CSV table of N, CA and C in Angstrom, one decimal:
chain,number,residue,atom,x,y,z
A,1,UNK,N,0.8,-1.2,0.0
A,1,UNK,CA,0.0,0.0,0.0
A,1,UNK,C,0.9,1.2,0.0
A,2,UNK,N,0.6,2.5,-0.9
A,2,UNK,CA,1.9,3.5,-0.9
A,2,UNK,C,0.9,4.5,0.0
A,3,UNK,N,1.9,5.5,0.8
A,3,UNK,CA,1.8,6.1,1.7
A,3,UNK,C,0.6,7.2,0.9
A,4,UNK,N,0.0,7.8,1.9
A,4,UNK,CA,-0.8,8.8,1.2
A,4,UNK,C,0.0,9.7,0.8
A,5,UNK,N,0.8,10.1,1.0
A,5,UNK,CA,1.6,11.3,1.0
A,5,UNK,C,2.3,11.3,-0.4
A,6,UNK,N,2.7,9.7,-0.4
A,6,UNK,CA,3.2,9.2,-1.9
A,6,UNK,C,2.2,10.1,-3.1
A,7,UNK,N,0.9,9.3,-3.0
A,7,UNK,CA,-0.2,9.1,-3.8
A,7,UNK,C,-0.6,10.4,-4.7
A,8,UNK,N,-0.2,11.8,-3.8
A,8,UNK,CA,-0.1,12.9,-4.1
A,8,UNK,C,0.7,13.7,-4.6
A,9,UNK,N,1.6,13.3,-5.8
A,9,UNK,CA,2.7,13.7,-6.5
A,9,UNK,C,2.3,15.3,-7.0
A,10,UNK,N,3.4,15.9,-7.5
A,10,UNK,CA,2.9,17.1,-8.7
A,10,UNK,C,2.6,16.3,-10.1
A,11,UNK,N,2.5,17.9,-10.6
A,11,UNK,CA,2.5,17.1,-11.5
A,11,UNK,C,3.9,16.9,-12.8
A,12,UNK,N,3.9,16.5,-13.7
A,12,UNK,CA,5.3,15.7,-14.5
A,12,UNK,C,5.3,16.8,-15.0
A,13,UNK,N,6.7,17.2,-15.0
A,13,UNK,CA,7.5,18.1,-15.3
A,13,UNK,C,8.5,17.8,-16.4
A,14,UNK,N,8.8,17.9,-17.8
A,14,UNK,CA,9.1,17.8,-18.9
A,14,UNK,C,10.4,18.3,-19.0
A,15,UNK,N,11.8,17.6,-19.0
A,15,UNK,CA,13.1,18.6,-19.7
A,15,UNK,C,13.9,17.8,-20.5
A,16,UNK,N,13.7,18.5,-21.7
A,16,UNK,CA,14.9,17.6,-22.5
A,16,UNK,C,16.4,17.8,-22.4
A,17,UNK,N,17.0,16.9,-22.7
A,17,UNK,CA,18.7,17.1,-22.5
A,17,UNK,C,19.1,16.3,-23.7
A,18,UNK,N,20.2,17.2,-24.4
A,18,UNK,CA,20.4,16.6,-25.8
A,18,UNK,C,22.0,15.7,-25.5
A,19,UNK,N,21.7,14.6,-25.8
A,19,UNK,CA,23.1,13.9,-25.6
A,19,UNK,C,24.6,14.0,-26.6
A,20,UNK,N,25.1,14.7,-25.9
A,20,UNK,CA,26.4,15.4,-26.3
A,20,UNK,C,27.7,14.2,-26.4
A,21,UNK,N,28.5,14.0,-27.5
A,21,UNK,CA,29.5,12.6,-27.2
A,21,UNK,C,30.4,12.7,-26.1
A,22,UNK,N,30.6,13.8,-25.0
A,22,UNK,CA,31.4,14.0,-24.3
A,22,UNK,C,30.8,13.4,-23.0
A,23,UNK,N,29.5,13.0,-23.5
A,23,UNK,CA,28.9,12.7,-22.1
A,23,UNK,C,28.7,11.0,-21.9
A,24,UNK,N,29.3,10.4,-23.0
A,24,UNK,CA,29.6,9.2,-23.4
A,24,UNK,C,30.8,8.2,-23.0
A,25,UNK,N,30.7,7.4,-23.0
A,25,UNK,CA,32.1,6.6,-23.0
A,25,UNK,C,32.9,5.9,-24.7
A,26,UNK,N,33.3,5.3,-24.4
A,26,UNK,CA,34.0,5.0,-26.1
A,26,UNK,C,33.0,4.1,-26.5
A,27,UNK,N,31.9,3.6,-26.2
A,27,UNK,CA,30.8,3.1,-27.2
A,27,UNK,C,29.8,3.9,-27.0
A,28,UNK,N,29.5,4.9,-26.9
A,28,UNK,CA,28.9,6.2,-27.5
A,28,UNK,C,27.4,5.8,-26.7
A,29,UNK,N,27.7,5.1,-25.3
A,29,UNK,CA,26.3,5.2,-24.1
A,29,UNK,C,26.5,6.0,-23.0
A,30,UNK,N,26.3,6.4,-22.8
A,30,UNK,CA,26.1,7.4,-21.7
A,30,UNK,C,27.1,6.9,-20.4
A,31,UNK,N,27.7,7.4,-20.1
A,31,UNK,CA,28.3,7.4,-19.0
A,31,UNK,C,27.5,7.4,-17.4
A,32,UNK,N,27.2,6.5,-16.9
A,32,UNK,CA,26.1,6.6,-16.0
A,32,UNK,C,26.0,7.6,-14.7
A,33,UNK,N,27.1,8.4,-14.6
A,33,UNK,CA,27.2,9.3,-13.5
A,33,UNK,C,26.0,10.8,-14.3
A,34,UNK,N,26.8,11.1,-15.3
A,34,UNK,CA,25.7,11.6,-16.1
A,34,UNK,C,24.6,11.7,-16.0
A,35,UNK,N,24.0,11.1,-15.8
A,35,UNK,CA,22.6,10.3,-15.4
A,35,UNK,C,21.9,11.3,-13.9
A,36,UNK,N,22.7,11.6,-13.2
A,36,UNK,CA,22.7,11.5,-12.0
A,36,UNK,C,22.8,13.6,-12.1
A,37,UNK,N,23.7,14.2,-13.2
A,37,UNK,CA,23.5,15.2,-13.9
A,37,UNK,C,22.1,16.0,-14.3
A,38,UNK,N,21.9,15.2,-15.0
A,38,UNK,CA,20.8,15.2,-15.8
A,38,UNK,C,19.5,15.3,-15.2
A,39,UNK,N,19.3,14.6,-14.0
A,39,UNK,CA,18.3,15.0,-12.8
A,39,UNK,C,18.5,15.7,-11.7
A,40,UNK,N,19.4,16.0,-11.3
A,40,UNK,CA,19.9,17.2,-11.1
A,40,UNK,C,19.6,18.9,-11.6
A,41,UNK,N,19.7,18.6,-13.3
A,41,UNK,CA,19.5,20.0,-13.6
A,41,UNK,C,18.0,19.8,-13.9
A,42,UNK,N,16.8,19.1,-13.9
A,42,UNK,CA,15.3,18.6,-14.0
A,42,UNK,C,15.1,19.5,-12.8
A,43,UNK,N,15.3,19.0,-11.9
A,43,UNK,CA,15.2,19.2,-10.4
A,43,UNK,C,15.3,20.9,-10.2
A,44,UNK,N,16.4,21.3,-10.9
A,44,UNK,CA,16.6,22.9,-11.0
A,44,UNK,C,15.9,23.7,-11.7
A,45,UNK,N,15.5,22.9,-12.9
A,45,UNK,CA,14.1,24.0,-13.7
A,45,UNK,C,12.9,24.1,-13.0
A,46,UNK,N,12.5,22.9,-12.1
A,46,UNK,CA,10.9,22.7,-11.4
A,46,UNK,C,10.9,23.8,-10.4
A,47,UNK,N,12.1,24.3,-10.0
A,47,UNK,CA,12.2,24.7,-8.5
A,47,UNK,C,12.3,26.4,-9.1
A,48,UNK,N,13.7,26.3,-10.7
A,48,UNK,CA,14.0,27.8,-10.7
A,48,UNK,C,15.1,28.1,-10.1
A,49,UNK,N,16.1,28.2,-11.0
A,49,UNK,CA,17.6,29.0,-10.7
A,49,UNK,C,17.4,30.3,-9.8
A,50,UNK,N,16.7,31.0,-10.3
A,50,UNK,CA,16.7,32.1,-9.5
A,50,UNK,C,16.3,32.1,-8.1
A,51,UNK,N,15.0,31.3,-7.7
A,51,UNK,CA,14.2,31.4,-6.8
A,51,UNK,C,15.5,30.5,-5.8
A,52,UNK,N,16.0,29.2,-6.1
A,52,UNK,CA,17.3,28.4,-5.2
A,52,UNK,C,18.2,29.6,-5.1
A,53,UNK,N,19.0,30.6,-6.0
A,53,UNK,CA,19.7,31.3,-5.5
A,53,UNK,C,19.4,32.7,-4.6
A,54,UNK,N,18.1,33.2,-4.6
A,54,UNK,CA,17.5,33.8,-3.9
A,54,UNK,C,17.7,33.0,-2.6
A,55,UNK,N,17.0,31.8,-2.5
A,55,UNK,CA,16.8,30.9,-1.0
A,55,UNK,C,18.3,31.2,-0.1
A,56,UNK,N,19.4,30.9,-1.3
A,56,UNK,CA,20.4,30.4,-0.3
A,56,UNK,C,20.9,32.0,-0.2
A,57,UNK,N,20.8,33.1,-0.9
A,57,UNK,CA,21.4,34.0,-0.5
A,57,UNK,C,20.5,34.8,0.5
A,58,UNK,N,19.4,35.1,0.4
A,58,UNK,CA,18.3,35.9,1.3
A,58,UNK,C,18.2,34.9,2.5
A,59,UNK,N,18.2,33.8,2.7
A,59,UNK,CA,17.5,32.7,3.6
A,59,UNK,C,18.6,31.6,4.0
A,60,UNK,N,19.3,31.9,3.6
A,60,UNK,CA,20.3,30.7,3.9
A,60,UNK,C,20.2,29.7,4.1
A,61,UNK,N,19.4,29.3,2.8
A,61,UNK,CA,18.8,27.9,2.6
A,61,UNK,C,19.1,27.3,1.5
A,62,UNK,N,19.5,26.0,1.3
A,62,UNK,CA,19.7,25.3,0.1
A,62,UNK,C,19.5,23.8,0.1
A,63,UNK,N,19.5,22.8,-0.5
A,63,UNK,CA,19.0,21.9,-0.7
A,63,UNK,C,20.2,20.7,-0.5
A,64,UNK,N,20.0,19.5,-0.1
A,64,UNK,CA,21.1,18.5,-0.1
A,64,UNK,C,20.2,16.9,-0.6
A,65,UNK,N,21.1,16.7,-1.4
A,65,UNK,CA,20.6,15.0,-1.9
A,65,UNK,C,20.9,14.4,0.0
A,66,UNK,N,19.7,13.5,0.3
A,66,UNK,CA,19.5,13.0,1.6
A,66,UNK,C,20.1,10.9,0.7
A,67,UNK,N,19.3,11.1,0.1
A,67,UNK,CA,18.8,9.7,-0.3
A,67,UNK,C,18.6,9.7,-1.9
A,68,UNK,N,19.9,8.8,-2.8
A,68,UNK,CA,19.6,7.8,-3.9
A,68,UNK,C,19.2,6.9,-4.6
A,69,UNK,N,18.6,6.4,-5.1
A,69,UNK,CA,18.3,5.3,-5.6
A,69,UNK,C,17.7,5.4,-7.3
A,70,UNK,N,19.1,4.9,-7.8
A,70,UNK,CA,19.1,4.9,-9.6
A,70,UNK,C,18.8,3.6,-9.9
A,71,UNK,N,18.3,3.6,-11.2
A,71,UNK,CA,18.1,1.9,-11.9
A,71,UNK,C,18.7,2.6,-13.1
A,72,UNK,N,19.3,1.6,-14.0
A,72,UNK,CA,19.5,1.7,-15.5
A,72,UNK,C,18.9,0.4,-16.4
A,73,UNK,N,17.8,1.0,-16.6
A,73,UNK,CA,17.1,-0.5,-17.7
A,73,UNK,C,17.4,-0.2,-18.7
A,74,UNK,N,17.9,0.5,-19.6
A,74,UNK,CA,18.6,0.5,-21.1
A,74,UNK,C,19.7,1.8,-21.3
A,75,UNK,N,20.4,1.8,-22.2
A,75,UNK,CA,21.2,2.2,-22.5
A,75,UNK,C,20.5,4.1,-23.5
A,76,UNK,N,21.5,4.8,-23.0
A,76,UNK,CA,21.2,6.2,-24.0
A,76,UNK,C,22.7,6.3,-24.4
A,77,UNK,N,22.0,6.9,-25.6
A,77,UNK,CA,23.2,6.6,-26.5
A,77,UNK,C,23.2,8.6,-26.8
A,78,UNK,N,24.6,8.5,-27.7
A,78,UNK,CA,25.4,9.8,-28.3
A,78,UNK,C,24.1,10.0,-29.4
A,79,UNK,N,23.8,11.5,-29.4
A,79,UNK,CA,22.9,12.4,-30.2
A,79,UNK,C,21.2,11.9,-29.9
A,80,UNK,N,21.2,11.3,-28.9
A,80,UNK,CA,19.6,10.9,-28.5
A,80,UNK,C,19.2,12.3,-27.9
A,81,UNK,N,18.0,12.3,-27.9
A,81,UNK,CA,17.1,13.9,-26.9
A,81,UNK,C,16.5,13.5,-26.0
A,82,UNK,N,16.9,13.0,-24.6
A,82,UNK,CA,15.7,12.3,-24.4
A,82,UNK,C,15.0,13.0,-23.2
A,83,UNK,N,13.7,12.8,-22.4
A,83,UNK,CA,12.9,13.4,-21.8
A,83,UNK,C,13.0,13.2,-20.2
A,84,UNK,N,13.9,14.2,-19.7
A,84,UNK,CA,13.8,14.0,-17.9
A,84,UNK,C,12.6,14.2,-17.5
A,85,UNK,N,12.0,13.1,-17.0
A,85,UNK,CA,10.4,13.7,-16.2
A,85,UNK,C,10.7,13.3,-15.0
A,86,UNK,N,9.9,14.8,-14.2
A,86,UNK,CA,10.4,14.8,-12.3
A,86,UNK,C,8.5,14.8,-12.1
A,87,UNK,N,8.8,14.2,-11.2
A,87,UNK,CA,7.4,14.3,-10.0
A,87,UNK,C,8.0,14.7,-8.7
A,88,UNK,N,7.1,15.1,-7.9
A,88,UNK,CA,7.6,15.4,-6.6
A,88,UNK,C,7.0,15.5,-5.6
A,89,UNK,N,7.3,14.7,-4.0
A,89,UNK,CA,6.0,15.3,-3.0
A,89,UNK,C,6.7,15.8,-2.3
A,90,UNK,N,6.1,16.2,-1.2
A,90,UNK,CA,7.0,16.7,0.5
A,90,UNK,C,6.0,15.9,1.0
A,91,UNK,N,7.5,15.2,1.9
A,91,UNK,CA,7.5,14.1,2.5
A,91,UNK,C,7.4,15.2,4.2
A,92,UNK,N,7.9,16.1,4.1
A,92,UNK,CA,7.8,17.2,5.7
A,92,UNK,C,8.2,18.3,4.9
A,93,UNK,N,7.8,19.1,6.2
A,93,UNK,CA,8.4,20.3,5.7
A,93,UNK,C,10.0,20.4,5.6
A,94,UNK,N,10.8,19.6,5.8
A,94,UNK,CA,12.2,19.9,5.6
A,94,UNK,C,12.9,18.6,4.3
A,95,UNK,N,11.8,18.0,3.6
A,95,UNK,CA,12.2,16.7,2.9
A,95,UNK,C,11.6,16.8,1.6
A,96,UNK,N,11.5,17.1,0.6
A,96,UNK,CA,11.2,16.5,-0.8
A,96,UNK,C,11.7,14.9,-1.3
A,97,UNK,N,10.7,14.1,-1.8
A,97,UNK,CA,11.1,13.2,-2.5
A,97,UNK,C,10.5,13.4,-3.8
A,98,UNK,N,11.6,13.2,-4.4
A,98,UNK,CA,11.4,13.3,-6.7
A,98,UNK,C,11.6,12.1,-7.0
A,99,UNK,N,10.7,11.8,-7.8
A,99,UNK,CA,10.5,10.5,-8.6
A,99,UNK,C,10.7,11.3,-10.0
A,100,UNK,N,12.1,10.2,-10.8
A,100,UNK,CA,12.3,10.8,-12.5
A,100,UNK,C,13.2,9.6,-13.0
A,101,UNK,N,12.5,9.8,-14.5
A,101,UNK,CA,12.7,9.4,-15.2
A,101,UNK,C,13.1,9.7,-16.3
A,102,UNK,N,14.3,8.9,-17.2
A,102,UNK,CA,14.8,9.5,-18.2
A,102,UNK,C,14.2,8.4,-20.1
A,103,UNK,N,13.4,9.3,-20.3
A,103,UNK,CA,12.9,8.9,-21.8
A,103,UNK,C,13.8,8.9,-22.7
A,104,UNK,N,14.0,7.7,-23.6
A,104,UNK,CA,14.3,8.1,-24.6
A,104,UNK,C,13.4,7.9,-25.8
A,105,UNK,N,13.8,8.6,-27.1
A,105,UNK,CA,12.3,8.8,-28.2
A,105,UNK,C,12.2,8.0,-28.4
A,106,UNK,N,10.9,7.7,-28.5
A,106,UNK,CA,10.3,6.7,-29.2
A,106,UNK,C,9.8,5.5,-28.1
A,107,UNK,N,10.0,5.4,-27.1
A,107,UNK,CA,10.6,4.3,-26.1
A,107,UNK,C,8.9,4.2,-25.4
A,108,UNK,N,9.2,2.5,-24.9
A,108,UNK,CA,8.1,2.5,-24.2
A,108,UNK,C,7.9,2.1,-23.2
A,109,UNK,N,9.2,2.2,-22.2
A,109,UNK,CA,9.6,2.2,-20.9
A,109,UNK,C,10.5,3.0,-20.8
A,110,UNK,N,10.6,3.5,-19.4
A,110,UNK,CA,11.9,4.7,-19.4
A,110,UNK,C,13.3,3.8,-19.1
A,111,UNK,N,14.2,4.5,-19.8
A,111,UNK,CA,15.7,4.3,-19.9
A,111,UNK,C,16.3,3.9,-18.0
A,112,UNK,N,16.2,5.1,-17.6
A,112,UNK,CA,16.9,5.2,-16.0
A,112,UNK,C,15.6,5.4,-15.6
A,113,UNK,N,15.3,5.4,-13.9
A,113,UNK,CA,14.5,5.8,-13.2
A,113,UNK,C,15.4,6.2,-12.4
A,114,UNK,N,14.9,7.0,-11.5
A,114,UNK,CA,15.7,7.1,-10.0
A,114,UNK,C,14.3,7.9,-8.3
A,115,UNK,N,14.7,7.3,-7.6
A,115,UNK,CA,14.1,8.0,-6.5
A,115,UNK,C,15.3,9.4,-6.1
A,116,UNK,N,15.0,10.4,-5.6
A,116,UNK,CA,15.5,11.1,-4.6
A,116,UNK,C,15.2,11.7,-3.9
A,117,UNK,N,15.7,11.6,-2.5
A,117,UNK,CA,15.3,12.2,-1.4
A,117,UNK,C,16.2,13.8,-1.2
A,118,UNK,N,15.8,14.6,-1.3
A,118,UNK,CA,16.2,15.8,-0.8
A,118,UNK,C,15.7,16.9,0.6
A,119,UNK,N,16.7,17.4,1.1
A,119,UNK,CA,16.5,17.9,2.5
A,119,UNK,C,16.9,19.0,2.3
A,120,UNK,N,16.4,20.3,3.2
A,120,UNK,CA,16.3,21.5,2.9
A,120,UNK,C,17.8,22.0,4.3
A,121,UNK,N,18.5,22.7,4.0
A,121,UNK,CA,19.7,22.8,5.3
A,121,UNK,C,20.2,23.9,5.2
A,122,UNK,N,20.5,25.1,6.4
A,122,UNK,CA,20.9,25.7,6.9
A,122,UNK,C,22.4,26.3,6.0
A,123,UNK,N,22.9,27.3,6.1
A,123,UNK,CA,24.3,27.5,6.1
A,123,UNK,C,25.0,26.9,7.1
A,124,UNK,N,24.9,26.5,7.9
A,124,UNK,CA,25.5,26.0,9.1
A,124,UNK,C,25.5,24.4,8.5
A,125,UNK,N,25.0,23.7,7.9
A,125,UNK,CA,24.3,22.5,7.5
A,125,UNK,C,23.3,21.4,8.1
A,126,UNK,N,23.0,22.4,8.9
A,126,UNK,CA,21.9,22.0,9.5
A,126,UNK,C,20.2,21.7,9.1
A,127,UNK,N,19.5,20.8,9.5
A,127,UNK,CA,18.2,20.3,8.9
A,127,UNK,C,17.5,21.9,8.9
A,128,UNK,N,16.6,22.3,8.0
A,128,UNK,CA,16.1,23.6,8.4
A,128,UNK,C,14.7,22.9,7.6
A,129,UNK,N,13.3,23.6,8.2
A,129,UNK,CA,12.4,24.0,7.4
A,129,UNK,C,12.5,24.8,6.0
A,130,UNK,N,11.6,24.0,5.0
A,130,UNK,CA,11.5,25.0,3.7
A,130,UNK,C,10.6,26.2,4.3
A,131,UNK,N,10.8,27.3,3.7
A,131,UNK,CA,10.2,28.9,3.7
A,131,UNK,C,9.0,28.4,3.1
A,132,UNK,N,8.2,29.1,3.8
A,132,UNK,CA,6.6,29.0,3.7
A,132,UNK,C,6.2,29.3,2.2
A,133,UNK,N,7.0,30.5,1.2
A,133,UNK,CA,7.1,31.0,0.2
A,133,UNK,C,7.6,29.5,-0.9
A,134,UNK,N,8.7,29.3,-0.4
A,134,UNK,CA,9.5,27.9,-1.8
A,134,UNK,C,8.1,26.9,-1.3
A,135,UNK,N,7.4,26.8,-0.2
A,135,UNK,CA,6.3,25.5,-0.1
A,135,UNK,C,5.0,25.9,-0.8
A,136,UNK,N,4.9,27.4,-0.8
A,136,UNK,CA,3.8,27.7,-1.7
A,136,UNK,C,4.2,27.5,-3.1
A,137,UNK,N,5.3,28.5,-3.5
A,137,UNK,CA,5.4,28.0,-5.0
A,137,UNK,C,5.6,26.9,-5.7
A,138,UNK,N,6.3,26.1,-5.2
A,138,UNK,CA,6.6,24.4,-5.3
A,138,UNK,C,5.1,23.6,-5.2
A,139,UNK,N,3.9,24.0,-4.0
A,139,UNK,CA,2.7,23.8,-4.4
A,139,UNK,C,2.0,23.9,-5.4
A,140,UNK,N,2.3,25.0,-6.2
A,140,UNK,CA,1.6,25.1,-7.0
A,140,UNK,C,1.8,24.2,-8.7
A,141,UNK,N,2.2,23.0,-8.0
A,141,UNK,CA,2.3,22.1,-8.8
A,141,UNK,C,1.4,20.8,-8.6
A,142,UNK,N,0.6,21.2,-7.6
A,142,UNK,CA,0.0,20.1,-7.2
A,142,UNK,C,-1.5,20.0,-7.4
A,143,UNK,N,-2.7,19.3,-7.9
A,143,UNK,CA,-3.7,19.5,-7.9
A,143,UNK,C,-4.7,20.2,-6.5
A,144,UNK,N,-4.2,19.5,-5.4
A,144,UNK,CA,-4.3,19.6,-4.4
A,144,UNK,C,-3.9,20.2,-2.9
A,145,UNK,N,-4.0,21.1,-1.7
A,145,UNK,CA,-2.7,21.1,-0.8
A,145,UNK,C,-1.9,19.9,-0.3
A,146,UNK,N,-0.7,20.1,-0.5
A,146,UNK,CA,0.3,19.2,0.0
A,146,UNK,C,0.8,19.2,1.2
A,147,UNK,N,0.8,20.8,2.1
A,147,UNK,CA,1.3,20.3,3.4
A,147,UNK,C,0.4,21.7,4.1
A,148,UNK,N,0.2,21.1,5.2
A,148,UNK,CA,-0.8,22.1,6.1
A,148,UNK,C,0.0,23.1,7.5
């Protein structure tokens, strides 16, 4: 049974990333740290460069990978386009978990999946609540409220 909290994702959020041969190994598949890149910068469009650099400089708040977990079901290859999709809940106010996956065209299962846990932390590095402001705007990806 998945948690309620699960149940209530945003909604899928769309980024393509064009595969470059530097991002490759000598048979022209993707280097799997890459991967790990690649959701990473997903993760940074949903949220907003500006709005994370605002957090950490006004608020002195910024974000830390808590928790990993990657799969690789097939291979991406050199000059593919393929489709990072992020979902995301709050798990507390100080925890986001993103569920993403990486498409490639045409495909009809995703390439990588990965879970990640992210936690919201202090300049000090400390666990901190998200700003009531990043939980509204990050809400407004949800059909529903996500945290009261």
């Amino acid at each position: 049974m998945q948690n309620t909290k699960e149940m209530n994702y945003s909604s899928t959020f769309h980024f393509p990333v064009q595969i470059y041969y530097e991002d490759t190994d000598f048979s022209g598949v993707v280097y799997h740290p890459n991967f790990l890149k690649y959701f990473e910068r997903a993760r940074e469009h949903v949220i907003g460069a500006e709005i994370l650099s605002a957090l950490w400089q006004e608020d002195g708040l910024g974000f830390a990978v808590y928790r990993s977990d990657m799969l690789c079901h097939d291979g991406v290859e050199f000059a593919d386009i393929i489709d990072v999709r992020t979902r995301f809940y709050f798990e507390s106010k100080y925890r986001t978990v993103w569920k993403q996956e990486i498409w490639r065209p045409n495909a009809k299962k995703p390439a990588v999946t990965a879970q990640i846990e992210m936690v919201c932390m202090n300049k000090a590095r400390q666990l901190a609540p998200m700003s009531a402001d990043l939980i509204e705007r990050l809400s407004q990806s949800f059909s529903s409220p996500t945290l009261s």
